[in-house]
Amino acid sequence: MGIRYDSSNNRLYIDDNYNGGSGANNALFSVERDTGNVGIGTTSPSAHLHVNSTSTTQSTAYFYSNATKSAPSVQIWQDGAASTGQALLIRNDGTGNSLQIDDTTPGNAVFVVDSDGKVGIGTTSPSQKLDVQGGSIKTSGIVQWNDGVGALSYGTGYVTVETNTATGLRLKTNGSDRLTI
């Protein structure tokens, strides 16, 4: 293991196979002098911290803390009024869920977005655009149909179901009309 500086590109490297400047070296860590960019697993970091991994058996990054504290272990901030990029982008090109948030048990998903863009809360395989299992949905406003022709709202002591079409309102059971208004 060795440390070397390459003046041709203003980079500092930590190599696992440093051989005194001749032959091939395998840079594990690099710092660009001009930008301050730090690379782990890459010799040309394109961001302040650029981590690259080709491992199929290890995580690219792992953050762990068992300390009792009042601050979050990881914070992601984007605090610019004119910012147009994502503060957090999570991407999975595999066959699993694109985004999965687990509870305190790893692998026990409480929120997923699958590869089709369906959101699941309490389920890892949502069947609709929003699929909530094992609980209720609470709102303090109006639930409105996507096509804008119907709404469901509530007030103190009553529920309102309305439609903006001439076909009226139908209540059905087993696919058959039971009441039409």
CSV table of C-alpha atoms in Angstrom, one decimal:
chain,number,residue,atom,x,y,z
A,1,MET,CA,0.0,0.0,0.0
A,2,GLY,CA,1.3,3.4,-0.8
A,3,ILE,CA,0.5,7.1,-1.3
A,4,ARG,CA,1.5,8.9,-4.5
A,5,TYR,CA,0.9,12.3,-6.1
A,6,ASP,CA,0.5,12.6,-9.8
A,7,SER,CA,1.5,16.1,-10.9
A,8,SER,CA,0.2,15.6,-14.4
A,9,ASN,CA,-3.4,15.7,-13.2
A,10,ASN,CA,-3.0,17.2,-9.7
A,11,ARG,CA,-4.4,14.1,-7.9
A,12,LEU,CA,-3.3,12.3,-4.7
A,13,TYR,CA,-3.8,8.6,-4.7
A,14,ILE,CA,-3.8,5.8,-2.1
A,15,ASP,CA,-2.9,2.6,-3.9
A,16,ASP,CA,-3.1,-1.0,-2.8
A,17,ASN,CA,-0.3,-2.0,-5.1
A,18,TYR,CA,2.0,1.0,-5.1
A,19,ASN,CA,5.4,0.1,-6.6
A,20,GLY,CA,7.3,3.4,-6.4
A,21,GLY,CA,6.0,5.1,-9.5
A,22,SER,CA,6.7,2.5,-12.2
A,23,GLY,CA,4.1,0.2,-13.6
A,24,ALA,CA,0.4,-0.2,-12.9
A,25,ASN,CA,-1.1,0.9,-9.6
A,26,ASN,CA,-4.6,0.2,-8.3
A,27,ALA,CA,-6.0,3.4,-6.8
A,28,LEU,CA,-8.3,2.8,-3.9
A,29,PHE,CA,-8.8,6.5,-3.0
A,30,SER,CA,-8.1,9.7,-4.9
A,31,VAL,CA,-8.3,13.4,-4.3
A,32,GLU,CA,-8.3,16.0,-7.0
A,33,ARG,CA,-6.3,19.1,-5.9
A,34,ASP,CA,-8.1,21.6,-8.2
A,35,THR,CA,-11.7,20.7,-7.3
A,36,GLY,CA,-11.3,18.9,-3.9
A,37,ASN,CA,-13.3,16.0,-5.3
A,38,VAL,CA,-12.7,12.7,-3.5
A,39,GLY,CA,-13.0,9.4,-5.2
A,40,ILE,CA,-13.4,6.0,-3.6
A,41,GLY,CA,-13.1,3.2,-6.2
A,42,THR,CA,-12.5,5.7,-9.0
A,43,THR,CA,-9.5,7.7,-10.2
A,44,SER,CA,-11.6,10.5,-11.7
A,45,PRO,CA,-14.3,11.6,-9.2
A,46,SER,CA,-17.0,13.7,-10.8
A,47,ALA,CA,-18.5,15.0,-7.5
A,48,HIS,CA,-17.3,16.2,-4.1
A,49,LEU,CA,-17.7,12.5,-3.0
A,50,HIS,CA,-17.8,9.9,-5.8
A,51,VAL,CA,-18.0,6.3,-4.7
A,52,ASN,CA,-17.8,3.6,-7.3
A,53,SER,CA,-18.1,-0.1,-6.8
A,54,THR,CA,-18.2,-3.2,-9.1
A,55,SER,CA,-18.7,-5.6,-6.2
A,56,THR,CA,-21.8,-7.9,-6.6
A,57,THR,CA,-21.6,-9.0,-2.9
A,58,GLN,CA,-21.0,-5.8,-1.0
A,59,SER,CA,-22.9,-2.6,-0.6
A,60,THR,CA,-21.4,0.5,-2.2
A,61,ALA,CA,-21.9,2.5,0.9
A,62,TYR,CA,-22.8,1.5,4.5
A,63,PHE,CA,-23.6,4.0,7.3
A,64,TYR,CA,-24.0,2.6,10.8
A,65,SER,CA,-24.3,4.2,14.2
A,66,ASN,CA,-25.4,2.6,17.4
A,67,ALA,CA,-25.0,5.8,19.4
A,68,THR,CA,-27.9,7.3,21.3
A,69,LYS,CA,-28.2,10.8,19.7
A,70,SER,CA,-30.6,13.5,18.8
A,71,ALA,CA,-29.3,14.1,15.3
A,72,PRO,CA,-29.9,12.0,12.2
A,73,SER,CA,-27.2,9.5,11.1
A,74,VAL,CA,-27.4,10.7,7.5
A,75,GLN,CA,-28.7,14.1,6.2
A,76,ILE,CA,-29.3,15.0,2.6
A,77,TRP,CA,-29.9,18.6,2.0
A,78,GLN,CA,-30.4,20.8,-1.0
A,79,ASP,CA,-30.9,24.3,0.2
A,80,GLY,CA,-31.0,26.5,-2.9
A,81,ALA,CA,-34.0,28.4,-4.0
A,82,ALA,CA,-33.0,28.1,-7.7
A,83,SER,CA,-32.1,24.4,-7.5
A,84,THR,CA,-33.6,22.3,-10.2
A,85,GLY,CA,-32.0,18.9,-9.5
A,86,GLN,CA,-33.1,16.2,-7.1
A,87,ALA,CA,-32.0,16.4,-3.5
A,88,LEU,CA,-32.1,12.6,-3.4
A,89,LEU,CA,-32.2,10.2,-6.3
A,90,ILE,CA,-32.5,6.5,-5.7
A,91,ARG,CA,-32.2,4.2,-8.7
A,92,ASN,CA,-32.3,0.5,-9.1
A,93,ASP,CA,-31.7,-1.0,-12.5
A,94,GLY,CA,-32.3,-4.5,-11.2
A,95,THR,CA,-35.6,-6.4,-11.1
A,96,GLY,CA,-36.5,-5.5,-7.6
A,97,ASN,CA,-38.3,-2.4,-6.3
A,98,SER,CA,-36.9,0.9,-7.4
A,99,LEU,CA,-37.2,2.3,-3.9
A,100,GLN,CA,-37.8,0.5,-0.7
A,101,ILE,CA,-37.9,1.9,2.9
A,102,ASP,CA,-37.7,-0.7,5.6
A,103,ASP,CA,-38.8,-0.4,9.2
A,104,THR,CA,-36.3,-1.3,12.0
A,105,THR,CA,-36.0,-4.8,10.5
A,106,PRO,CA,-33.9,-5.0,7.3
A,107,GLY,CA,-36.0,-6.4,4.5
A,108,ASN,CA,-39.3,-5.6,6.2
A,109,ALA,CA,-40.6,-2.9,3.8
A,110,VAL,CA,-43.1,-0.3,4.9
A,111,PHE,CA,-43.0,1.7,1.7
A,112,VAL,CA,-42.0,0.7,-1.8
A,113,VAL,CA,-42.1,2.1,-5.3
A,114,ASP,CA,-42.0,-0.7,-7.8
A,115,SER,CA,-40.5,-0.7,-11.2
A,116,ASP,CA,-43.9,0.2,-12.7
A,117,GLY,CA,-44.2,3.3,-10.5
A,118,LYS,CA,-46.8,1.8,-8.2
A,119,VAL,CA,-46.6,2.9,-4.6
A,120,GLY,CA,-47.1,0.4,-1.8
A,121,ILE,CA,-47.6,1.2,1.9
A,122,GLY,CA,-47.7,-2.0,4.0
A,123,THR,CA,-47.1,-4.1,0.9
A,124,THR,CA,-44.1,-4.9,-1.2
A,125,SER,CA,-46.1,-5.7,-4.4
A,126,PRO,CA,-48.6,-2.9,-5.0
A,127,SER,CA,-51.4,-3.8,-7.4
A,128,GLN,CA,-52.6,-0.2,-8.1
A,129,LYS,CA,-50.9,3.2,-8.4
A,130,LEU,CA,-51.4,3.6,-4.6
A,131,ASP,CA,-51.9,0.4,-2.6
A,132,VAL,CA,-52.3,0.8,1.2
A,133,GLN,CA,-52.5,-2.4,3.2
A,134,GLY,CA,-53.0,-2.9,7.0
A,135,GLY,CA,-54.4,0.5,7.8
A,136,SER,CA,-56.5,3.4,6.9
A,137,ILE,CA,-56.0,6.4,4.7
A,138,LYS,CA,-56.7,9.7,6.5
A,139,THR,CA,-57.3,13.0,4.8
A,140,SER,CA,-58.5,16.4,6.0
A,141,GLY,CA,-59.6,17.4,2.5
A,142,ILE,CA,-61.6,16.2,-0.5
A,143,VAL,CA,-60.9,12.9,-2.4
A,144,GLN,CA,-61.4,13.7,-6.0
A,145,TRP,CA,-61.5,11.3,-9.0
A,146,ASN,CA,-58.8,11.8,-11.6
A,147,ASP,CA,-61.3,12.6,-14.3
A,148,GLY,CA,-62.7,15.5,-12.3
A,149,VAL,CA,-66.4,14.3,-12.5
A,150,GLY,CA,-66.7,13.1,-8.9
A,151,ALA,CA,-65.7,13.8,-5.4
A,152,LEU,CA,-66.0,12.5,-1.9
A,153,SER,CA,-65.9,14.9,1.1
A,154,TYR,CA,-67.1,15.1,4.6
A,155,GLY,CA,-68.3,17.6,7.1
A,156,THR,CA,-69.4,17.6,10.7
A,157,GLY,CA,-71.8,14.7,10.9
A,158,TYR,CA,-72.2,14.0,7.1
A,159,VAL,CA,-70.5,12.7,4.0
A,160,THR,CA,-71.0,14.1,0.6
A,161,VAL,CA,-70.7,12.1,-2.6
A,162,GLU,CA,-71.1,14.2,-5.7
A,163,THR,CA,-70.9,13.7,-9.5
A,164,ASN,CA,-70.8,16.3,-12.3
A,165,THR,CA,-72.4,14.1,-14.9
A,166,ALA,CA,-76.0,13.5,-16.0
A,167,THR,CA,-75.7,9.8,-15.4
A,168,GLY,CA,-76.2,10.3,-11.6
A,169,LEU,CA,-74.9,8.4,-8.7
A,170,ARG,CA,-75.1,4.6,-8.5
A,171,LEU,CA,-74.6,2.2,-5.6
A,172,LYS,CA,-73.8,-1.3,-6.7
A,173,THR,CA,-73.2,-4.7,-5.1
A,174,ASN,CA,-71.6,-7.6,-7.1
A,175,GLY,CA,-71.7,-5.5,-10.2
A,176,SER,CA,-75.5,-4.9,-10.1
A,177,ASP,CA,-77.2,-1.5,-9.5
A,178,ARG,CA,-78.9,-1.4,-6.1
A,179,LEU,CA,-79.7,2.3,-6.0
A,180,THR,CA,-79.5,5.1,-8.7
A,181,ILE,CA,-79.9,8.7,-7.9
